[in-house]
Coordinates of C-alpha atoms in Angstrom, one line a residue:
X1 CA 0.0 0.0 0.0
X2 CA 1.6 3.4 -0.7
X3 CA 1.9 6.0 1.6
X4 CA -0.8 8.2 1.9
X5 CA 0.6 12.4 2.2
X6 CA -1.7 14.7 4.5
X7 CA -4.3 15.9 2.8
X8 CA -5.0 19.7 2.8
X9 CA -8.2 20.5 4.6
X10 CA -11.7 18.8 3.4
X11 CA -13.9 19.4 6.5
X12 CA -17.7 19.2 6.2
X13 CA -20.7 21.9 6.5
X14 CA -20.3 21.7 10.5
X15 CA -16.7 22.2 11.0
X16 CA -17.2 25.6 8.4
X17 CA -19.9 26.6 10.9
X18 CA -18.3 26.4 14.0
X19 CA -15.1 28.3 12.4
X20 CA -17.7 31.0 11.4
X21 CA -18.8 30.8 14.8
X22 CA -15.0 31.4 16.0
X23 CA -14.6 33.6 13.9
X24 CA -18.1 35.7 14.7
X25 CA -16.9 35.6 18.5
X26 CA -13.6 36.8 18.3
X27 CA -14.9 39.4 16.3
X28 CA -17.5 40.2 19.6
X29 CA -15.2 39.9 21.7
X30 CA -12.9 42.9 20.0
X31 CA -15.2 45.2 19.7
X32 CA -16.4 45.0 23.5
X33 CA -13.3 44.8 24.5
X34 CA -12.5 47.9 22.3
X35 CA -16.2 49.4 23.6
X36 CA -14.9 49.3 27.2
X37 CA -11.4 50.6 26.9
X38 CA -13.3 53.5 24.8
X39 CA -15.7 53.5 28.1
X40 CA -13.1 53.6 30.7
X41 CA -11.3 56.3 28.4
X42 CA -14.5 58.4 28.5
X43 CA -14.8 58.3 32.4
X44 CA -11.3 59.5 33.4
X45 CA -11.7 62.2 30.6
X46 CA -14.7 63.2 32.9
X47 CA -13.0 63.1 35.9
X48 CA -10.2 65.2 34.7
X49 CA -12.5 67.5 33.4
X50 CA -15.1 67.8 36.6
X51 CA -11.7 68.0 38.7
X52 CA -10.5 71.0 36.7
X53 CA -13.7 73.5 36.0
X54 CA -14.1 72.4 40.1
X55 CA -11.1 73.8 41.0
X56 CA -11.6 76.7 38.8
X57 CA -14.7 77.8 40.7
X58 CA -13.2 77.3 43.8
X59 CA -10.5 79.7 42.8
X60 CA -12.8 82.0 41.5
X61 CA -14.8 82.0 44.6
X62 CA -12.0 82.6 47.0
X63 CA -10.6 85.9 44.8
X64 CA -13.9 87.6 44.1
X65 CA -16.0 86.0 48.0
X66 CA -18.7 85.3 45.8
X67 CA -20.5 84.2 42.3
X68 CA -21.0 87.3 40.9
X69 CA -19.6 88.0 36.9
X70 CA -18.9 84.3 37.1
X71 CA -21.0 83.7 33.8
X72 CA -19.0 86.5 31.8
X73 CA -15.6 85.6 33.1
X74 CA -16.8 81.7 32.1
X75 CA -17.4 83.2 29.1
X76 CA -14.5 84.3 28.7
X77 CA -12.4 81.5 30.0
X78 CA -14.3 78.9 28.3
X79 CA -12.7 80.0 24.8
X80 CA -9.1 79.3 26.2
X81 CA -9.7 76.1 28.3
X82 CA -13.0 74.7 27.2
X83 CA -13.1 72.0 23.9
X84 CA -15.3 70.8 21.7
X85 CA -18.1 68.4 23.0
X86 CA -17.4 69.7 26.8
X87 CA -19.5 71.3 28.9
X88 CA -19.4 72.9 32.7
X89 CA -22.3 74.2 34.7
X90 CA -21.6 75.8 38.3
X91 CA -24.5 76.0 40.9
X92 CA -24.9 78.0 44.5
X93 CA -25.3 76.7 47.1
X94 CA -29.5 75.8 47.1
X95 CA -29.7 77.4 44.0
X96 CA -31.6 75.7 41.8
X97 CA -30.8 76.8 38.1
X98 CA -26.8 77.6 37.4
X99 CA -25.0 81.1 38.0
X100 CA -22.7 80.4 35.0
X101 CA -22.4 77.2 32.5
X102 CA -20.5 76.8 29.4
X103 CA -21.4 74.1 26.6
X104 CA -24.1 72.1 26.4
X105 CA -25.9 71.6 29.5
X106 CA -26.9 68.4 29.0
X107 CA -23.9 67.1 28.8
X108 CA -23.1 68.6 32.1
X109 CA -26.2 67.9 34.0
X110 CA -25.6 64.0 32.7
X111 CA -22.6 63.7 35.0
X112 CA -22.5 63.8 38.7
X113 CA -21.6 67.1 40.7
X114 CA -18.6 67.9 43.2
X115 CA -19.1 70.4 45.7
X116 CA -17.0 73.5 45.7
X117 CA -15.6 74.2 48.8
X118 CA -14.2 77.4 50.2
X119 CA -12.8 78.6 53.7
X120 CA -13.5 74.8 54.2
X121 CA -17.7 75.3 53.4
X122 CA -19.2 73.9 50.5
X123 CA -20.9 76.9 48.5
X124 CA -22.0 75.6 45.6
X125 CA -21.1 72.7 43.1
X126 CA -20.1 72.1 39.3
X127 CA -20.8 69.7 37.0
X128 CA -18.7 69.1 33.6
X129 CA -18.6 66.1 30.9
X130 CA -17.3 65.8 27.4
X131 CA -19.3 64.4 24.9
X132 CA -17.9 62.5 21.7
X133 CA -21.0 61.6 20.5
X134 CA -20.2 57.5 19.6
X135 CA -17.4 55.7 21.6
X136 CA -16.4 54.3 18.5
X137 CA -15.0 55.3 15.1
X138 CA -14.6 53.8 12.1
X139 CA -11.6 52.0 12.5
X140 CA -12.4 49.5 15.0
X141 CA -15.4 47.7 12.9
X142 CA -12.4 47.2 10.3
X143 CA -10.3 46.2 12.8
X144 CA -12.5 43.4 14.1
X145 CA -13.3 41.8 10.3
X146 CA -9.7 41.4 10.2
X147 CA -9.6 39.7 13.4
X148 CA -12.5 37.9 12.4
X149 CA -10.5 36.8 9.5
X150 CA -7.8 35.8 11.0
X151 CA -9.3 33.8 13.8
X152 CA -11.2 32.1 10.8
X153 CA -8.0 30.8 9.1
X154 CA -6.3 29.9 12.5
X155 CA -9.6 28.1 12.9
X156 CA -8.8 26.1 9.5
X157 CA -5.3 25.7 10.2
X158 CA -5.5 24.4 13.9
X159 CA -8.7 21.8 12.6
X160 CA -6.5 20.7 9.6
X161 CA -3.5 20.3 12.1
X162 CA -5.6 18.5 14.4
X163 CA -7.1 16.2 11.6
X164 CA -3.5 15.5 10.7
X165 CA -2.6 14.2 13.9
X166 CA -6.3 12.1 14.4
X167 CA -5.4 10.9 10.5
X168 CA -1.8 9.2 11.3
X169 CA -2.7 7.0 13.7
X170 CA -5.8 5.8 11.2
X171 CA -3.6 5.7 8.5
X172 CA -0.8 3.1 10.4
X173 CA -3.9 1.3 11.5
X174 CA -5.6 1.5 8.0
X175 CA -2.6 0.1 6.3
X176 CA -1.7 -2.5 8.9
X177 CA -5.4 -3.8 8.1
X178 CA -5.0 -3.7 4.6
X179 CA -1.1 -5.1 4.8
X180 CA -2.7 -7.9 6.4
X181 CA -5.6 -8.2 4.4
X182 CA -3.0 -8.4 1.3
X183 CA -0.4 -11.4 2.9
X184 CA -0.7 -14.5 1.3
X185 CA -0.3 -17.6 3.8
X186 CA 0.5 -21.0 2.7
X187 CA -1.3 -22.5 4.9
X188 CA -5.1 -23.4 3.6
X189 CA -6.3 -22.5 0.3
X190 CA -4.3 -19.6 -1.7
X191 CA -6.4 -19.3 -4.2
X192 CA -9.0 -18.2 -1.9
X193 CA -6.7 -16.0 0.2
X194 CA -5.6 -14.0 -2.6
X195 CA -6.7 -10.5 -2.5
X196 CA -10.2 -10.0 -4.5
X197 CA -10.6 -7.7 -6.9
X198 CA -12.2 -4.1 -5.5
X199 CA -16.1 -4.4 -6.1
X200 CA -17.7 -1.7 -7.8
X201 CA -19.1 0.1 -4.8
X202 CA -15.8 1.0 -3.6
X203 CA -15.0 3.3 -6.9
X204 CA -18.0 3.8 -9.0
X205 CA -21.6 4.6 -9.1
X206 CA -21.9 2.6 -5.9
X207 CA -19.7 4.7 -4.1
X208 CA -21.0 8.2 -5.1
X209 CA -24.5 7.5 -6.2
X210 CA -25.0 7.5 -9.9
X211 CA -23.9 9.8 -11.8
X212 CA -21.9 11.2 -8.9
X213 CA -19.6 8.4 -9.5
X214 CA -17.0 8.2 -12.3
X215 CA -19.2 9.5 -14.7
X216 CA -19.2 12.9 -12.6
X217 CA -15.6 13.1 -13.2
X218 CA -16.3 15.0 -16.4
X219 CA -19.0 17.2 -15.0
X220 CA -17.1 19.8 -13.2
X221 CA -20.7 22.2 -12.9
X222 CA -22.0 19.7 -10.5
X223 CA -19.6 20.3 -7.9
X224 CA -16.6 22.2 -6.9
X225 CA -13.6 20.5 -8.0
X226 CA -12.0 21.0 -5.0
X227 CA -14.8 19.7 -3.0
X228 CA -15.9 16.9 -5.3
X229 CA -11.6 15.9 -4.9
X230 CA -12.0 16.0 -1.4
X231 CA -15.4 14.1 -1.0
X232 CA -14.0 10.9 -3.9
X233 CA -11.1 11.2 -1.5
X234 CA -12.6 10.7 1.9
X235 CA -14.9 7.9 0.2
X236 CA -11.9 6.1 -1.6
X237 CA -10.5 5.9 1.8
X238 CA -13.3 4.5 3.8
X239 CA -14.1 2.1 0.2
X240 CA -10.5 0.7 0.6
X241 CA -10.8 0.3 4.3
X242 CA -13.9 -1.7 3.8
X243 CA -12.7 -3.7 1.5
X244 CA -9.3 -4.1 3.0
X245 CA -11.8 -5.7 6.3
X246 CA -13.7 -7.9 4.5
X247 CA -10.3 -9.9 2.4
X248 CA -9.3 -10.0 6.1
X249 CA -12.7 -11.5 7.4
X250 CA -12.8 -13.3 4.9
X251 CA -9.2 -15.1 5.2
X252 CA -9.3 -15.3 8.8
X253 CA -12.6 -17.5 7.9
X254 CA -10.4 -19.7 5.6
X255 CA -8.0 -20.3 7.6
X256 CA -10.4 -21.1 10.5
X257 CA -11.5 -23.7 8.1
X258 CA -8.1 -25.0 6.8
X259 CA -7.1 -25.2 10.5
X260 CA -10.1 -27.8 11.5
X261 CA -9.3 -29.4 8.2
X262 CA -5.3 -29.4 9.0
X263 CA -6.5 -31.1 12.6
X264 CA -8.8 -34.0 11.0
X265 CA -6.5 -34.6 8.2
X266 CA -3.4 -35.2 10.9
X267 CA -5.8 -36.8 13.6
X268 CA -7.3 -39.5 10.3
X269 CA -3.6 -39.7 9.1
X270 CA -2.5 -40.7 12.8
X271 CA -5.4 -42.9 13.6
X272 CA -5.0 -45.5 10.7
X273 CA -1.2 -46.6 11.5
X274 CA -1.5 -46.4 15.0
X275 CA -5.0 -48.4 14.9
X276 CA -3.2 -50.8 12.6
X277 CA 0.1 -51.0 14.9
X278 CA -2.5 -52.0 18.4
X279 CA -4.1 -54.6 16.5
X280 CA -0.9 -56.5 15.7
X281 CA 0.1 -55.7 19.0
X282 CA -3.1 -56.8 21.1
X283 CA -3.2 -60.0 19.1
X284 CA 0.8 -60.5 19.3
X285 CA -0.3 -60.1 23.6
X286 CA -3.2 -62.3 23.7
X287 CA -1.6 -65.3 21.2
X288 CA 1.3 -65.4 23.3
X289 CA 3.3 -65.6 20.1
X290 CA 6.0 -63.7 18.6
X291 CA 5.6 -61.5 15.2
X292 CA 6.7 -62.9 12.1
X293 CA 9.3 -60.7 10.3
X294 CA 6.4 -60.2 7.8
X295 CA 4.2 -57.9 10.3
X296 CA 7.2 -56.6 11.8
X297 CA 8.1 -54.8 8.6
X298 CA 4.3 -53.5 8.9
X299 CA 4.9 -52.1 11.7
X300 CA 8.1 -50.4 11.1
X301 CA 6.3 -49.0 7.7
X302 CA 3.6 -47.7 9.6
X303 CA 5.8 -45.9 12.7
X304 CA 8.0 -44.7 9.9
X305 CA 4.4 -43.2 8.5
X306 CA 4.1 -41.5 11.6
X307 CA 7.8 -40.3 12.3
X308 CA 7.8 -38.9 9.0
X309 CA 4.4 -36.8 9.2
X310 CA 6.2 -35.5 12.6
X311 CA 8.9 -34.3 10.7
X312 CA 7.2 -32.8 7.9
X313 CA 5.2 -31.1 10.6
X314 CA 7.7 -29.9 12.5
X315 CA 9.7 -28.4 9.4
X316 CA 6.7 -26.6 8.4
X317 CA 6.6 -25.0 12.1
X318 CA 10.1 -24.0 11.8
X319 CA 9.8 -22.4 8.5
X320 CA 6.9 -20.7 9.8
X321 CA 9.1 -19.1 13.0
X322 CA 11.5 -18.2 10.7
X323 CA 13.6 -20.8 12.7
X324 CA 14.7 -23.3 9.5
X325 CA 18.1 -24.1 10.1
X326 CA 20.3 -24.3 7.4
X327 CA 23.7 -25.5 7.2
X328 CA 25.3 -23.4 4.4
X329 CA 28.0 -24.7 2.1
X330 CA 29.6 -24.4 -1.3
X331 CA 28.5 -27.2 -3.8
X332 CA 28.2 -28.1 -6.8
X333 CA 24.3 -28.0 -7.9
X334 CA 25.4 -29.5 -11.0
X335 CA 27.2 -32.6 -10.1
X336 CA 24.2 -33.2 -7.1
X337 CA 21.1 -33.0 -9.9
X338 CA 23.2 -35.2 -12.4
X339 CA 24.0 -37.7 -9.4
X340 CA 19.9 -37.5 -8.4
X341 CA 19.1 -37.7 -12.4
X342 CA 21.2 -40.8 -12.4
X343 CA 20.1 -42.8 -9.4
X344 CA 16.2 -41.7 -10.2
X345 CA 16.9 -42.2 -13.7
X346 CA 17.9 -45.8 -13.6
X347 CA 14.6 -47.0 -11.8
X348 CA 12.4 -44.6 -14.5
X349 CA 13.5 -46.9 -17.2
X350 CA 12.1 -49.9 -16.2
X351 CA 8.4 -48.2 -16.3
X352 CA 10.0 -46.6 -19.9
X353 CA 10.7 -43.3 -18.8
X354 CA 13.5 -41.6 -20.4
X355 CA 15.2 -39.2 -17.7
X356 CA 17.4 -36.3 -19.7
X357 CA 19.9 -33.6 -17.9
X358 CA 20.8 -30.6 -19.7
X359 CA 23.3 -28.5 -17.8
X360 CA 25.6 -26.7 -20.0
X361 CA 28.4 -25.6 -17.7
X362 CA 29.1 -26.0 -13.5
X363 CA 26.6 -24.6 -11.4
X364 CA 27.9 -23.6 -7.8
X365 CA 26.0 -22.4 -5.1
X366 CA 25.8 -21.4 -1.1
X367 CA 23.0 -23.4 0.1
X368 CA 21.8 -26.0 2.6
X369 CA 23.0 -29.5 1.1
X370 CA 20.3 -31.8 2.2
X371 CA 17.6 -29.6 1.9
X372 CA 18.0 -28.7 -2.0
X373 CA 18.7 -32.1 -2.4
X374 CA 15.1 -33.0 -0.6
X375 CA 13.7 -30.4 -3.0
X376 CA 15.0 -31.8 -6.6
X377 CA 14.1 -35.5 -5.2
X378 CA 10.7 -34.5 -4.5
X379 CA 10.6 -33.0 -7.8
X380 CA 12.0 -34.9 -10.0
X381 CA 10.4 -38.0 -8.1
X382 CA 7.0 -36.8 -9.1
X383 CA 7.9 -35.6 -12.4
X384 CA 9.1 -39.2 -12.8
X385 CA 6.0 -41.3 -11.4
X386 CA 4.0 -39.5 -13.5
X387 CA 5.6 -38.9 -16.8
X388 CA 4.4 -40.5 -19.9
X389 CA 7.6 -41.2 -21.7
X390 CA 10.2 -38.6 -21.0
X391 CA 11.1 -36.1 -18.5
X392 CA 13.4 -32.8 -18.9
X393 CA 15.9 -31.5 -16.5
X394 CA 17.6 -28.4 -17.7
X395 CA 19.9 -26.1 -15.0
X396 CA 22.0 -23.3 -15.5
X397 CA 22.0 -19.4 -15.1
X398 CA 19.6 -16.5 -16.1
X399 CA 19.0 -13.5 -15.5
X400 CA 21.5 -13.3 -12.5
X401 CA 19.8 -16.5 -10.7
X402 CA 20.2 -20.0 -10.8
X403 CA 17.2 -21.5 -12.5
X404 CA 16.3 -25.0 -12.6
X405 CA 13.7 -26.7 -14.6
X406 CA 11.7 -30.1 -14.7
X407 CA 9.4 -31.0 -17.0
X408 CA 7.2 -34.2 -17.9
X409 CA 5.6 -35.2 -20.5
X410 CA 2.7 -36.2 -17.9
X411 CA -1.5 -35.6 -18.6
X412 CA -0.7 -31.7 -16.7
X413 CA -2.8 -30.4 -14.1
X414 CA -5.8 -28.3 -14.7
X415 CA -5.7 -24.6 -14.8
X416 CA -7.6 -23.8 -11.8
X417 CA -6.1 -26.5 -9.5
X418 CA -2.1 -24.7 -10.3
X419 CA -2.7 -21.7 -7.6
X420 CA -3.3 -24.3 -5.0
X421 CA -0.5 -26.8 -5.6
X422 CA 2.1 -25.8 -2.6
X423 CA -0.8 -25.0 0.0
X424 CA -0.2 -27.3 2.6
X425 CA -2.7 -30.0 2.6
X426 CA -4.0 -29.5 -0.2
X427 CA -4.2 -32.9 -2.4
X428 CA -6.4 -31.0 -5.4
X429 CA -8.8 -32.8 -7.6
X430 CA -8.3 -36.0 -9.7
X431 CA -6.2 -33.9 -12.2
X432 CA -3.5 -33.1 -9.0
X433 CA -3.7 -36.7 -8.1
X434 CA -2.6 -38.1 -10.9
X435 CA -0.3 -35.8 -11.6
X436 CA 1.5 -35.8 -8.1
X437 CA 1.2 -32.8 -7.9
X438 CA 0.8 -32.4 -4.1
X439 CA 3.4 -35.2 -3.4
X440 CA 4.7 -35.8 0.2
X441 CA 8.3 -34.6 1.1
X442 CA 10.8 -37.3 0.9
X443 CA 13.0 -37.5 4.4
X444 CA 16.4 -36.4 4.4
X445 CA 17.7 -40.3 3.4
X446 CA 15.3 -40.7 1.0
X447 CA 18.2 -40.1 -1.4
X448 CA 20.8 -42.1 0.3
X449 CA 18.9 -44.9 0.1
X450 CA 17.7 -44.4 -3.6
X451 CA 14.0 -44.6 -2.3
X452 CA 11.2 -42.1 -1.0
X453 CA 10.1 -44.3 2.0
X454 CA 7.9 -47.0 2.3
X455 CA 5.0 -44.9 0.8
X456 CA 7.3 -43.0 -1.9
X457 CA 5.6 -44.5 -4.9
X458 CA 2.0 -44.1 -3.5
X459 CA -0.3 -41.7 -4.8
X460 CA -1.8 -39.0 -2.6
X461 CA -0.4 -38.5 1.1
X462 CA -1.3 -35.7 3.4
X463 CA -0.1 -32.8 0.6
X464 CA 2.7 -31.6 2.5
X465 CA 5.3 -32.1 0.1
X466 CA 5.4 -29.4 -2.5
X467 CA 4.3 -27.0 0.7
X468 CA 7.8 -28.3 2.3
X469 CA 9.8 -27.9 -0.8
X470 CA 8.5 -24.3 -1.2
X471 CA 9.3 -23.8 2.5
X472 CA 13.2 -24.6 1.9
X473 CA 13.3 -23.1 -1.3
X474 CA 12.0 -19.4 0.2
X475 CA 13.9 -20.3 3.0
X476 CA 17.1 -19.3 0.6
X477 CA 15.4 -16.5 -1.0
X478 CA 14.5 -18.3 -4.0
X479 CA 11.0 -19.2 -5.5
X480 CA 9.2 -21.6 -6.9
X481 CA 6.3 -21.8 -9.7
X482 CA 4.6 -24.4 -11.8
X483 CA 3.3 -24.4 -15.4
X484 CA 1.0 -26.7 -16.6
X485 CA -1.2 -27.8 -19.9
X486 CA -3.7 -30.0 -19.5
X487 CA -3.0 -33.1 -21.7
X488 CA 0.7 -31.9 -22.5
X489 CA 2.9 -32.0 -19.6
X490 CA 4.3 -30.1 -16.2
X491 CA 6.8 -28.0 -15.6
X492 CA 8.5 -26.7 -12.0
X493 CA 10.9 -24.0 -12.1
X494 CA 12.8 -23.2 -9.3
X495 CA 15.1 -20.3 -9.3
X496 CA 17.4 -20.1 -6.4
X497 CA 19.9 -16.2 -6.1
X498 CA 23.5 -16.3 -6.9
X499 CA 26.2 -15.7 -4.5
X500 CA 29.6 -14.7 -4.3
X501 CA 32.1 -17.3 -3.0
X502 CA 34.2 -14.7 -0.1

């Protein structure tokens, strides 16, 4: 799965209304703020003001000892010390309209008085205010669009930061879903673990609706482009999410079902030998006589049955851990398939099979010994046992690997049983079986003693064989594959890396 890059912001009808909403607030909140700084500048303007024409009446007051030619010294006063929008009115004492007043009254009588005192007796108070008219100006509404503006685009960017962070952790978890969703196991049936092919609701008319689907793609009035990108985004993601769940559901179910059939197939392989092996025995007991070398070679046929489906099992748990050991060593690949070829070959001929080598030049590689070996018996064993008249060996180098080929001249194997061949258990239909296609694994003697085993030369087995000899091939990073024509022949190819001797 490739790595998705943050996606610039996409969010829905409701996140735009609550950054509106942000932004509508911090707009409020400017122009109060700004309405009571204005306030607060009004009222000490007032006090400064009250404070000053009070102390100019006192004054006036004390030098003349009383109010009289108050109004035409105000008057005169006002014109030096008075401003625009101010007004001052003075009163007696108990008098109940002013003895002098300057501006508009009121202004004045909307503030509160402060008593003029003089000789320490109060006779008489003022009252004086300045009036702007609004607290505002102009400037402030602009002010407060562009802090609407900006806390709108904070807004955007702090939601699309925040949608980054929430959209990693889905993003690991979405692609660990479809990572596993994607990971072929060997165990069970491949064919029906491989991925499946996206259904059209994840990108067509059944993801968008219609002709909102890919036919909208070349309808650009319908939507915004950037909104329709956005929205085919957000529903490829959830599309591939889906169907990354259901391969997963749907493997984990397969493999579910391969495990019960692994555990009946082991359990009925297991029960026949050993049910065989107590008969002899109980009867061997209750006779009181000894066993004839004949059912003593039963016997040992049917525990070596059973110590060699151990072993296969057991190598399959290993590869699985990651815990095959291999003992690495320089050979010759060549000499070893034309010393297999040879001692195979010889028994082929008496059922008229014709076994041919065709390695040009030495082949060396770095590789486990006995376990390639186990590989090209099991191959060419099969190959062999169910070949018609002839069967191909061919070795050498291409491409930078080592690639080895064997082909019969066999019936083939059908077309839809080939993705199946090296699953483990799997013994295929009647085209595998006679083919031998799902052979068992010979043991690591098998070649020593120029036989498979007791049961090398029957058909069918548990199906572990081709699963092991995949096992050991991956095991050192090659691969395997298989080519088939029904009617015509096989043919495996195994292609194993080249190293450098050090």
């Amino acid at each position: 799965m490739t790595k998705r890059s943050a996606r610039p912001f996409s969010g829905t009808g409701r996140d735009w209304l609550a950054g509106v909403f942000a932004a509508a607030c911090a707009a409020a909140a400017f122009l109060g703020a700004a309405l009571l700084y204005a306030n607060g500048q009004q009222q000490k303007e007032n006090e400064r003001l009250a404070l000053f024409w009070n102390r100019y009446a006192s004054m006036y007051y004390e030098m003349n000892g009383g109010w009289s030619g108050l109004a035409e010294r105000l008057a005169a006063d006002w014109n030096r010390y008075g401003g625009d929008g101010e007004a001052v009115a003075v009163w007696a004492a108990g008098a109940a309209e002013p003895v002098a007043a300057a501006g508009d009254r009121r202004t004045a009588a909307r503030s509160g008085g402060k008593p003029v005192l003089a000789d320490g007796r109060i006779v008489g108070h003022t009252r004086a205010a300045a009036h702007t008219g609004r607290l505002l100006d102009g400037s402030e509404p602009a002010l407060a669009l562009v802090v609407a503006g900006l806390t709108f685009s904070g807004w955007l960017a702090a939601d699309n930061r925040r949608r980054r962070r929430l959209q990693r952790p889905l993003d690991r978890l979405a692609g660990r879903v479809m990572r596993l969703a994607e990971t072929r196991y060997d165990v069970g049936s491949e064919a029906a673990l491989r991925p499946r092919p996206r259904s059209s609701s994840a990108h067509g008319e059944g993801a968008y609706g219609g002709a909102h689907g890919e036919g909208a793609a070349g309808a650009p009035g319908r939507w915004p482009s950037a909104a329709h990108s956005a929205i085919r985004r957000d529903v490829s993601q959830v599309a591939e999410a889906e169907a990354a769940l259901d391969r997963l559901e749907e493997r984990l179910r397969r493999l579910e079902t391969v495990r019960r059939t692994m555990v009946a197939d082991i359990a009925h392989e297991l029960r026949t030998p050993i049910a065989v092996m107590r008969a002899q025995l109980d009867h061997a007991l209750q006779s009181g006589d000894s066993l004839p070398p004949a059912k003593i070679a039963t016997l040992h046929d049917e525990a070596y049955r059973m110590s060699k489906l151990v072993r296969d099992l057991q190598e399959l748990a290993l590869a699985d851990s990651g815990r095959l050991p291999l003992e690495m060593d320089w050979f010759s690949l060549s000499d070893m398939l034309a010393s297999i070829v040879e001692t195979l070959g010889a028994a082929a001929e008496t059922d008229g099979v014709a076994v041919r080598l065709d390695c040009p030049g030495p082949v060396q590689i770095y590789a486990d010994r006995i376990r390639i070996q186990q590989v090209f018996v099991n191959l060419l064993g099969n190959a062999i046992r169910h070949g018609r008249t002839e069967v191909a060996v061919t070795a050498g180098i291409r491409d930078g690997e080592i690639e080895v080929a064997i082909a019969d001249d066999g019936i083939g194997i059908e077309e839809e049983e080939l993705p199946r061949l090296f699953d483990r258990f799997y013994r295929g239909g009647a085209s595998v079986a006679a083919s031998g296609g799902a052979g068992d694994m010979p043991s690591g003697d098998a070649f020593g003693g120029g036989a498979a085993g007791p049961d090398s030369r029957k058909a069918g087995g548990l199906g572990l064989g081709l699963a092991i000899a995949k096992e050991y091939v991956t095991a050192h990073g090659g691969t395997i594959a298989v080519s088939s024509r029904w009617g015509e022949g096989t043919v495996f190819t195994v292609r194993l890396p080249v190293m450098t001797p050090v």
